Amino acid sequence: MTWSTDQQQNLLRIEGMTAVEIMSILDDARDLREHARGDELNGCVVANLFFENSTRTRCSFETATIRLGGHPINLTSSGSSVSKGETLIDTALQFDAMGVDVIVVRSGLNGGAELVAEACDAATINAGDGRHEHPTQALLDIFVMQDHLGDLSEKRVLIVGDITNSRVARSHIHGLRALGAHVTLVGPPGLVDDSFTSILSGDEVAVSHDFDASLAESDAIIMLRIQRERGSSSLIPSDYRSGYGMTAQRAARLGPRQLILHPGPVNRGVELDSVVLDEHPGSVVLEQVAAGVLVRAAVLKRAVAGGSGALDGNSRAGS
Ligand code: CP
Protein backbone atom coordinates (compact mmCIF):
# COMPACT_ATOMS: atom_id res chain seq x y z
CA MET A 1 0.00 0.00 0.00
CA THR A 2 1.15 3.54 -0.73
CA TRP A 3 0.53 5.64 2.36
CA SER A 4 -0.75 9.15 1.88
CA THR A 5 1.45 10.65 4.58
CA ASP A 6 4.87 10.22 6.14
CA GLN A 7 3.39 7.50 8.29
CA GLN A 8 4.39 4.30 6.50
CA GLN A 9 5.70 2.80 9.75
CA ASN A 10 5.28 5.65 12.17
CA LEU A 11 1.83 6.41 13.49
CA LEU A 12 1.86 10.05 14.55
CA ARG A 13 -1.63 11.25 13.79
CA ILE A 14 -4.94 10.31 12.14
CA GLU A 15 -5.06 13.61 10.29
CA GLY A 16 -4.32 12.94 6.64
CA MET A 17 -5.01 9.20 6.78
CA THR A 18 -7.41 7.84 4.19
CA ALA A 19 -10.27 5.46 4.89
CA VAL A 20 -8.27 2.71 3.15
CA GLU A 21 -5.29 3.25 5.45
CA ILE A 22 -7.48 3.24 8.54
CA MET A 23 -9.27 0.09 7.43
CA SER A 24 -5.99 -1.64 6.65
CA ILE A 25 -4.97 -1.33 10.31
CA LEU A 26 -8.39 -2.29 11.62
CA ASP A 27 -8.69 -5.30 9.30
CA ASP A 28 -5.32 -6.46 10.57
CA ALA A 29 -6.52 -6.00 14.14
CA ARG A 30 -9.58 -8.15 13.35
CA ASP A 31 -7.35 -10.88 11.96
CA LEU A 32 -5.36 -10.78 15.19
CA ARG A 33 -8.56 -11.44 17.13
CA GLU A 34 -8.53 -14.92 15.62
CA HIS A 35 -5.02 -15.70 16.86
CA ALA A 36 -4.24 -13.73 19.98
CA ARG A 37 -0.63 -14.89 20.05
CA GLY A 38 1.99 -14.94 17.33
CA ASP A 39 5.58 -14.19 16.48
CA GLU A 40 5.09 -11.23 14.18
CA LEU A 41 7.35 -9.00 16.29
CA ASN A 42 10.02 -11.71 16.23
CA GLY A 43 12.06 -10.49 19.18
CA CYS A 44 11.77 -6.78 18.33
CA VAL A 45 12.26 -4.40 21.24
CA VAL A 46 9.47 -1.90 21.85
CA ALA A 47 10.33 1.02 24.13
CA ASN A 48 7.30 2.54 25.84
CA LEU A 49 8.32 6.07 26.85
CA PHE A 50 5.54 7.54 28.94
CA PHE A 51 6.09 11.10 30.12
CA GLU A 52 2.46 11.31 31.27
CA ASN A 53 0.55 8.81 33.39
CA SER A 54 -1.23 5.94 31.68
CA THR A 55 -2.85 2.62 32.50
CA ARG A 56 -4.66 1.45 29.36
CA THR A 57 -2.39 2.70 26.62
CA ARG A 58 0.94 1.71 28.12
CA CYS A 59 -0.17 -1.69 29.36
CA SER A 60 -2.00 -2.59 26.16
CA PHE A 61 1.08 -1.75 24.08
CA GLU A 62 3.03 -3.93 26.49
CA THR A 63 0.51 -6.77 26.28
CA ALA A 64 0.38 -6.56 22.49
CA THR A 65 4.17 -6.64 22.27
CA ILE A 66 4.40 -9.76 24.44
CA ARG A 67 1.55 -11.47 22.57
CA LEU A 68 3.35 -10.99 19.25
CA GLY A 69 6.74 -12.22 20.45
CA GLY A 70 8.40 -8.85 21.05
CA HIS A 71 10.06 -7.45 24.15
CA PRO A 72 8.65 -4.35 25.83
CA ILE A 73 10.74 -2.01 27.94
CA ASN A 74 9.01 0.70 29.88
CA LEU A 75 10.14 4.11 31.01
CA THR A 76 8.14 6.60 33.01
CA SER A 77 9.21 10.01 34.27
CA SER A 78 9.39 8.79 37.84
CA GLY A 79 12.40 6.58 38.45
CA SER A 80 14.21 7.56 35.25
CA SER A 81 16.62 10.34 34.35
CA VAL A 82 13.65 12.36 33.13
CA SER A 83 13.27 13.27 36.81
CA LYS A 84 16.79 14.75 36.63
CA GLY A 85 15.77 16.98 33.75
CA GLU A 86 16.63 14.90 30.69
CA THR A 87 14.47 16.06 27.80
CA LEU A 88 11.97 14.12 25.73
CA ILE A 89 14.24 14.05 22.69
CA ASP A 90 17.41 13.24 24.63
CA THR A 91 15.59 10.40 26.32
CA ALA A 92 14.30 9.05 23.01
CA LEU A 93 17.79 9.30 21.50
CA GLN A 94 19.17 7.06 24.24
CA PHE A 95 16.73 4.31 23.25
CA ASP A 96 17.42 4.86 19.57
CA ALA A 97 21.14 4.47 20.28
CA MET A 98 20.36 1.21 22.10
CA GLY A 99 18.83 0.00 18.84
CA VAL A 100 15.22 -0.45 19.87
CA ASP A 101 12.90 -1.18 16.97
CA VAL A 102 9.88 0.86 18.00
CA ILE A 103 9.42 3.86 20.28
CA VAL A 104 5.93 4.37 21.68
CA VAL A 105 5.76 7.83 23.19
CA ARG A 106 3.28 9.69 25.35
CA SER A 107 4.10 13.30 26.04
CA GLY A 108 2.38 16.42 27.27
CA LEU A 109 3.85 18.33 24.35
CA ASN A 110 1.67 18.96 21.30
CA GLY A 111 3.63 17.40 18.43
CA GLY A 112 6.00 15.61 20.81
CA ALA A 113 5.75 12.30 18.93
CA GLU A 114 6.58 13.98 15.66
CA LEU A 115 9.75 15.46 17.19
CA VAL A 116 10.78 12.00 18.35
CA ALA A 117 10.14 10.56 14.88
CA GLU A 118 12.27 13.26 13.30
CA ALA A 119 15.14 12.64 15.72
CA CYS A 120 15.15 8.83 15.78
CA ASP A 121 15.60 5.93 13.37
CA ALA A 122 13.21 3.71 15.30
CA ALA A 123 9.61 3.61 14.11
CA THR A 124 7.60 5.98 16.31
CA ILE A 125 4.05 5.60 17.55
CA ASN A 126 2.16 8.45 19.16
CA ALA A 127 0.49 7.28 22.38
CA GLY A 128 -0.97 10.75 23.02
CA ASP A 129 0.76 14.10 22.68
CA GLY A 130 -0.63 17.02 24.64
CA ARG A 131 -3.90 18.26 23.14
CA HIS A 132 -2.84 17.18 19.66
CA GLU A 133 -3.78 13.55 18.88
CA HIS A 134 -4.21 10.10 20.38
CA PRO A 135 -4.38 8.04 17.19
CA THR A 136 -4.54 4.52 18.62
CA GLN A 137 -7.39 5.52 20.93
CA ALA A 138 -9.46 6.74 17.98
CA LEU A 139 -8.63 3.61 15.98
CA LEU A 140 -9.70 1.28 18.77
CA ASP A 141 -12.89 3.25 19.37
CA ILE A 142 -13.69 3.05 15.66
CA PHE A 143 -12.96 -0.70 15.78
CA VAL A 144 -15.57 -1.15 18.53
CA MET A 145 -18.12 1.07 16.81
CA GLN A 146 -17.72 -0.91 13.58
CA ASP A 147 -18.16 -4.17 15.50
CA HIS A 148 -21.61 -2.98 16.59
CA LEU A 149 -22.70 -0.62 13.84
CA GLY A 150 -20.94 -1.94 10.75
CA ASP A 151 -19.92 0.64 8.15
CA LEU A 152 -19.71 4.02 9.86
CA SER A 153 -20.53 6.00 6.73
CA GLU A 154 -23.45 8.36 7.52
CA LYS A 155 -23.51 7.20 11.13
CA ARG A 156 -23.88 9.96 13.72
CA VAL A 157 -21.31 10.17 16.51
CA LEU A 158 -21.50 12.57 19.44
CA ILE A 159 -18.29 13.48 21.26
CA VAL A 160 -19.25 14.90 24.62
CA GLY A 161 -17.44 16.86 27.31
CA ASP A 162 -14.02 18.46 27.55
CA ILE A 163 -13.48 18.83 23.81
CA THR A 164 -11.05 21.71 23.97
CA ASN A 165 -8.44 19.71 25.86
CA SER A 166 -9.05 16.42 24.11
CA ARG A 167 -6.50 14.77 21.84
CA VAL A 168 -8.97 11.89 21.54
CA ALA A 169 -11.57 14.24 20.03
CA ARG A 170 -9.07 15.60 17.51
CA SER A 171 -8.06 12.13 16.33
CA HIS A 172 -11.70 11.10 16.13
CA ILE A 173 -12.73 14.03 14.05
CA HIS A 174 -10.15 13.14 11.42
CA GLY A 175 -10.81 9.41 11.54
CA LEU A 176 -14.58 9.51 11.63
CA ARG A 177 -14.76 12.11 8.86
CA ALA A 178 -12.43 9.98 6.71
CA LEU A 179 -14.90 7.10 7.16
CA GLY A 180 -17.91 9.28 6.28
CA ALA A 181 -19.45 9.57 9.73
CA HIS A 182 -21.11 12.74 11.01
CA VAL A 183 -19.55 14.21 14.12
CA THR A 184 -21.18 16.54 16.64
CA LEU A 185 -19.09 18.02 19.43
CA VAL A 186 -21.16 18.57 22.57
CA GLY A 187 -20.12 20.44 25.68
CA PRO A 188 -20.46 23.59 27.74
CA PRO A 189 -19.32 26.78 25.99
CA GLY A 190 -16.05 26.89 27.95
CA LEU A 191 -15.06 23.41 26.81
CA VAL A 192 -16.20 23.49 23.17
CA ASP A 193 -16.72 26.63 21.14
CA ASP A 194 -17.85 27.24 17.57
CA SER A 195 -14.38 28.23 16.42
CA PHE A 196 -12.94 24.88 17.42
CA THR A 197 -13.87 23.04 14.25
CA SER A 198 -12.38 25.53 11.81
CA ILE A 199 -9.18 25.78 13.86
CA LEU A 200 -9.02 22.02 13.88
CA SER A 201 -9.42 20.89 10.32
CA GLY A 202 -11.80 22.98 8.26
CA ASP A 203 -14.10 19.97 8.07
CA GLU A 204 -17.79 20.33 8.62
CA VAL A 205 -18.25 19.28 12.20
CA ALA A 206 -21.28 20.41 14.16
CA VAL A 207 -21.08 21.97 17.61
CA SER A 208 -23.86 21.78 20.19
CA HIS A 209 -24.23 22.90 23.77
CA ASP A 210 -27.48 20.94 24.18
CA PHE A 211 -26.72 17.29 24.91
CA ASP A 212 -30.35 16.23 25.24
CA ALA A 213 -31.29 17.71 21.88
CA SER A 214 -28.45 15.81 20.16
CA LEU A 215 -28.93 12.51 21.91
CA ALA A 216 -31.82 10.92 20.05
CA GLU A 217 -30.26 11.10 16.59
CA SER A 218 -26.92 9.57 17.56
CA ASP A 219 -25.60 6.07 16.86
CA ALA A 220 -22.67 6.33 19.24
CA ILE A 221 -21.84 8.67 22.10
CA ILE A 222 -18.21 9.11 23.13
CA MET A 223 -18.03 10.57 26.62
CA LEU A 224 -14.74 12.32 27.36
CA ARG A 225 -12.91 12.70 30.61
CA ILE A 226 -12.71 16.09 32.24
CA GLN A 227 -9.00 16.90 32.04
CA ARG A 228 -8.32 18.83 35.21
CA GLU A 229 -4.57 18.39 34.65
CA ARG A 230 -4.93 20.59 31.56
CA GLY A 231 -6.69 23.37 33.41
CA SER A 232 -10.33 22.45 32.80
CA SER A 233 -11.47 22.92 36.37
CA SER A 234 -12.33 26.60 36.14
CA LEU A 235 -14.40 26.01 32.98
CA ILE A 236 -16.60 23.22 34.35
CA PRO A 237 -20.09 24.45 35.23
CA SER A 238 -21.34 23.39 38.65
CA ASP A 239 -24.22 21.53 36.96
CA TYR A 240 -21.91 19.68 34.53
CA ARG A 241 -23.26 16.23 35.37
CA SER A 242 -26.89 17.19 34.82
CA GLY A 243 -26.07 19.00 31.58
CA TYR A 244 -23.37 16.81 30.06
CA GLY A 245 -23.09 13.61 32.08
CA MET A 246 -24.46 10.27 30.93
CA THR A 247 -26.71 9.93 33.93
CA ALA A 248 -28.90 6.89 34.53
CA GLN A 249 -31.94 9.01 33.58
CA ARG A 250 -30.40 10.10 30.28
CA ALA A 251 -29.13 6.61 29.46
CA ALA A 252 -32.65 5.22 30.02
CA ARG A 253 -33.79 7.23 27.00
CA LEU A 254 -31.32 5.56 24.65
CA GLY A 255 -32.41 3.00 22.10
CA PRO A 256 -31.13 -0.59 22.05
CA ARG A 257 -28.51 0.06 19.36
CA GLN A 258 -27.05 3.30 20.72
CA LEU A 259 -23.51 2.86 22.04
CA ILE A 260 -21.82 4.57 24.99
CA LEU A 261 -18.03 4.83 24.85
CA HIS A 262 -15.44 6.41 27.12
CA PRO A 263 -11.66 6.26 26.54
CA GLY A 264 -10.97 6.07 30.28
CA PRO A 265 -10.09 6.72 32.95
CA VAL A 266 -13.69 7.46 33.91
CA ASN A 267 -14.60 9.95 36.61
CA ARG A 268 -17.53 7.94 37.93
CA GLY A 269 -20.53 10.09 38.73
CA VAL A 270 -19.23 12.94 36.57
CA GLU A 271 -19.04 11.82 32.93
CA LEU A 272 -20.83 8.52 33.50
CA ASP A 273 -22.97 7.28 36.34
CA SER A 274 -21.58 4.03 37.71
CA VAL A 275 -24.77 2.14 36.90
CA VAL A 276 -24.46 3.23 33.26
CA LEU A 277 -20.78 2.30 33.02
CA ASP A 278 -21.22 -1.09 34.66
CA GLU A 279 -24.70 -2.21 33.66
CA HIS A 280 -26.12 -0.33 30.68
CA PRO A 281 -26.37 -2.65 27.63
CA GLY A 282 -24.98 0.10 25.41
CA SER A 283 -21.82 0.57 27.49
CA VAL A 284 -18.84 -0.81 25.57
CA VAL A 285 -16.08 0.67 27.71
CA LEU A 286 -14.37 -2.64 28.51
CA GLU A 287 -14.71 -3.72 24.87
CA GLN A 288 -12.68 -0.63 24.08
CA VAL A 289 -9.96 -1.83 26.43
CA ALA A 290 -9.92 -5.27 24.81
CA ALA A 291 -9.81 -3.73 21.34
CA GLY A 292 -6.87 -1.62 22.46
CA VAL A 293 -4.62 -4.68 22.57
CA LEU A 294 -5.64 -5.82 19.08
CA VAL A 295 -5.36 -2.42 17.46
CA ARG A 296 -2.02 -1.68 19.09
CA ALA A 297 -0.77 -5.11 18.03
CA ALA A 298 -1.72 -4.26 14.45
CA VAL A 299 0.01 -0.88 14.71
CA LEU A 300 3.16 -2.52 16.12
CA LYS A 301 3.14 -5.11 13.32
CA ARG A 302 2.93 -2.32 10.80
CA ALA A 303 5.72 -0.44 12.57
CA VAL A 304 8.16 -3.30 12.15
CA ALA A 305 6.95 -4.39 8.71
CA GLY A 306 9.95 -4.48 6.39
CA GLY A 307 12.22 -5.04 9.35
CA SER A 308 14.74 -2.73 10.86
CA GLY A 309 16.64 -0.09 8.95
CA ALA A 310 19.30 -2.72 8.31
CA LEU A 311 16.85 -4.70 6.21
CA ASP A 312 15.05 -1.85 4.50
CA GLY A 313 16.56 1.51 5.11
CA ASN A 314 14.01 3.28 2.96
CA SER A 315 10.99 2.16 4.86
CA ARG A 316 11.52 4.36 7.90
CA ALA A 317 9.44 7.31 6.88
CA GLY A 318 9.64 10.38 9.03
CA SER A 319 13.08 9.64 10.37
N1 CP B 1 -7.51 6.30 27.27
C1 CP B 1 -6.24 6.43 27.73
O1 CP B 1 -5.35 6.96 27.05
O2 CP B 1 -6.06 5.91 28.97
P1 CP B 1 -4.68 5.90 29.75
O3 CP B 1 -4.33 7.34 30.04
O4 CP B 1 -4.90 5.08 30.98
O5 CP B 1 -3.64 5.31 28.83
PDB file of N, CA and C in Angstrom, residues 6 62 90 98 110 125 138 141 147 156 161 168 171 196-197 199 235 250 264-265 272-273 292 296 319:
ATOM      1  N   ASP A   6       3.541  10.708   5.765  1.00  0.00           N
ATOM      2  CA  ASP A   6       4.872  10.224   6.139  1.00  0.00           C
ATOM      3  C   ASP A   6       4.766   9.119   7.175  1.00  0.00           C
ATOM      4  N   GLU A  62       2.152  -2.911  25.902  1.00  0.00           N
ATOM      5  CA  GLU A  62       3.029  -3.926  26.494  1.00  0.00           C
ATOM      6  C   GLU A  62       2.453  -5.322  26.247  1.00  0.00           C
ATOM      7  N   ASP A  90      16.192  13.910  24.147  1.00  0.00           N
ATOM      8  CA  ASP A  90      17.412  13.244  24.626  1.00  0.00           C
ATOM      9  C   ASP A  90      17.093  11.851  25.147  1.00  0.00           C
ATOM     10  N   MET A  98      20.359   2.611  21.642  1.00  0.00           N
ATOM     11  CA  MET A  98      20.362   1.211  22.098  1.00  0.00           C
ATOM     12  C   MET A  98      19.863   0.271  21.006  1.00  0.00           C
ATOM     13  N   ASN A 110       2.328  19.078  22.606  1.00  0.00           N
ATOM     14  CA  ASN A 110       1.674  18.960  21.297  1.00  0.00           C
ATOM     15  C   ASN A 110       2.755  18.727  20.239  1.00  0.00           C
ATOM     16  N   ILE A 125       5.510   5.639  17.423  1.00  0.00           N
ATOM     17  CA  ILE A 125       4.049   5.596  17.551  1.00  0.00           C
ATOM     18  C   ILE A 125       3.632   6.612  18.602  1.00  0.00           C
ATOM     19  N   ALA A 138      -8.392   6.565  18.976  1.00  0.00           N
ATOM     20  CA  ALA A 138      -9.457   6.741  17.982  1.00  0.00           C
ATOM     21  C   ALA A 138      -9.633   5.464  17.163  1.00  0.00           C
ATOM     22  N   ASP A 141     -11.477   2.867  19.208  1.00  0.00           N
ATOM     23  CA  ASP A 141     -12.885   3.246  19.374  1.00  0.00           C
ATOM     24  C   ASP A 141     -13.665   2.969  18.086  1.00  0.00           C
ATOM     25  N   ASP A 147     -17.679  -2.857  15.046  1.00  0.00           N
ATOM     26  CA  ASP A 147     -18.159  -4.171  15.502  1.00  0.00           C
ATOM     27  C   ASP A 147     -19.674  -4.158  15.714  1.00  0.00           C
ATOM     28  N   ARG A 156     -23.971   8.699  12.962  1.00  0.00           N
ATOM     29  CA  ARG A 156     -23.876   9.957  13.724  1.00  0.00           C
ATOM     30  C   ARG A 156     -23.205   9.688  15.067  1.00  0.00           C
ATOM     31  N   GLY A 161     -18.185  16.496  26.099  1.00  0.00           N
ATOM     32  CA  GLY A 161     -17.445  16.856  27.313  1.00  0.00           C
ATOM     33  C   GLY A 161     -16.353  17.873  27.077  1.00  0.00           C
ATOM     34  N   VAL A 168      -8.115  12.967  22.060  1.00  0.00           N
ATOM     35  CA  VAL A 168      -8.970  11.893  21.543  1.00  0.00           C
ATOM     36  C   VAL A 168      -9.979  12.479  20.552  1.00  0.00           C
ATOM     37  N   SER A 171      -8.288  13.316  17.166  1.00  0.00           N
ATOM     38  CA  SER A 171      -8.056  12.131  16.333  1.00  0.00           C
ATOM     39  C   SER A 171      -9.371  11.594  15.780  1.00  0.00           C
ATOM     40  N   PHE A 196     -13.789  26.062  17.261  1.00  0.00           N
ATOM     41  CA  PHE A 196     -12.942  24.882  17.425  1.00  0.00           C
ATOM     42  C   PHE A 196     -12.802  24.103  16.125  1.00  0.00           C
ATOM     43  N   THR A 197     -13.902  23.908  15.426  1.00  0.00           N
ATOM     44  CA  THR A 197     -13.865  23.045  14.254  1.00  0.00           C
ATOM     45  C   THR A 197     -13.041  23.647  13.130  1.00  0.00           C
ATOM     46  N   ILE A 199     -10.588  25.815  13.436  1.00  0.00           N
ATOM     47  CA  ILE A 199      -9.183  25.777  13.859  1.00  0.00           C
ATOM     48  C   ILE A 199      -8.636  24.376  13.639  1.00  0.00           C
ATOM     49  N   LEU A 235     -13.428  25.886  34.071  1.00  0.00           N
ATOM     50  CA  LEU A 235     -14.401  26.007  32.980  1.00  0.00           C
ATOM     51  C   LEU A 235     -15.570  25.034  33.115  1.00  0.00           C
ATOM     52  N   ARG A 250     -30.648   9.824  31.706  1.00  0.00           N
ATOM     53  CA  ARG A 250     -30.397  10.104  30.284  1.00  0.00           C
ATOM     54  C   ARG A 250     -30.197   8.782  29.532  1.00  0.00           C
ATOM     55  N   GLY A 264     -11.571   6.328  28.977  1.00  0.00           N
ATOM     56  CA  GLY A 264     -10.967   6.067  30.278  1.00  0.00           C
ATOM     57  C   GLY A 264      -9.767   6.982  30.500  1.00  0.00           C
ATOM     58  N   PRO A 265      -9.387   7.174  31.757  1.00  0.00           N
ATOM     59  CA  PRO A 265     -10.090   6.720  32.949  1.00  0.00           C
ATOM     60  C   PRO A 265     -11.375   7.519  33.170  1.00  0.00           C
ATOM     61  N   LEU A 272     -19.921   9.679  33.575  1.00  0.00           N
ATOM     62  CA  LEU A 272     -20.828   8.525  33.497  1.00  0.00           C
ATOM     63  C   LEU A 272     -21.260   8.139  34.909  1.00  0.00           C
ATOM     64  N   ASP A 273     -22.538   7.884  35.075  1.00  0.00           N
ATOM     65  CA  ASP A 273     -22.970   7.281  36.338  1.00  0.00           C
ATOM     66  C   ASP A 273     -22.456   5.840  36.391  1.00  0.00           C
ATOM     67  N   GLY A 292      -8.135  -2.346  22.403  1.00  0.00           N
ATOM     68  CA  GLY A 292      -6.871  -1.623  22.461  1.00  0.00           C
ATOM     69  C   GLY A 292      -5.672  -2.533  22.232  1.00  0.00           C
ATOM     70  N   ARG A 296      -3.431  -2.042  18.864  1.00  0.00           N
ATOM     71  CA  ARG A 296      -2.016  -1.681  19.088  1.00  0.00           C
ATOM     72  C   ARG A 296      -1.097  -2.788  18.566  1.00  0.00           C
ATOM     73  N   SER A 319      11.869   9.597   9.563  1.00  0.00           N
ATOM     74  CA  SER A 319      13.077   9.637  10.372  1.00  0.00           C
ATOM     75  C   SER A 319      14.118  10.535   9.736  1.00  0.00           C
TER      76      SER A 319
END
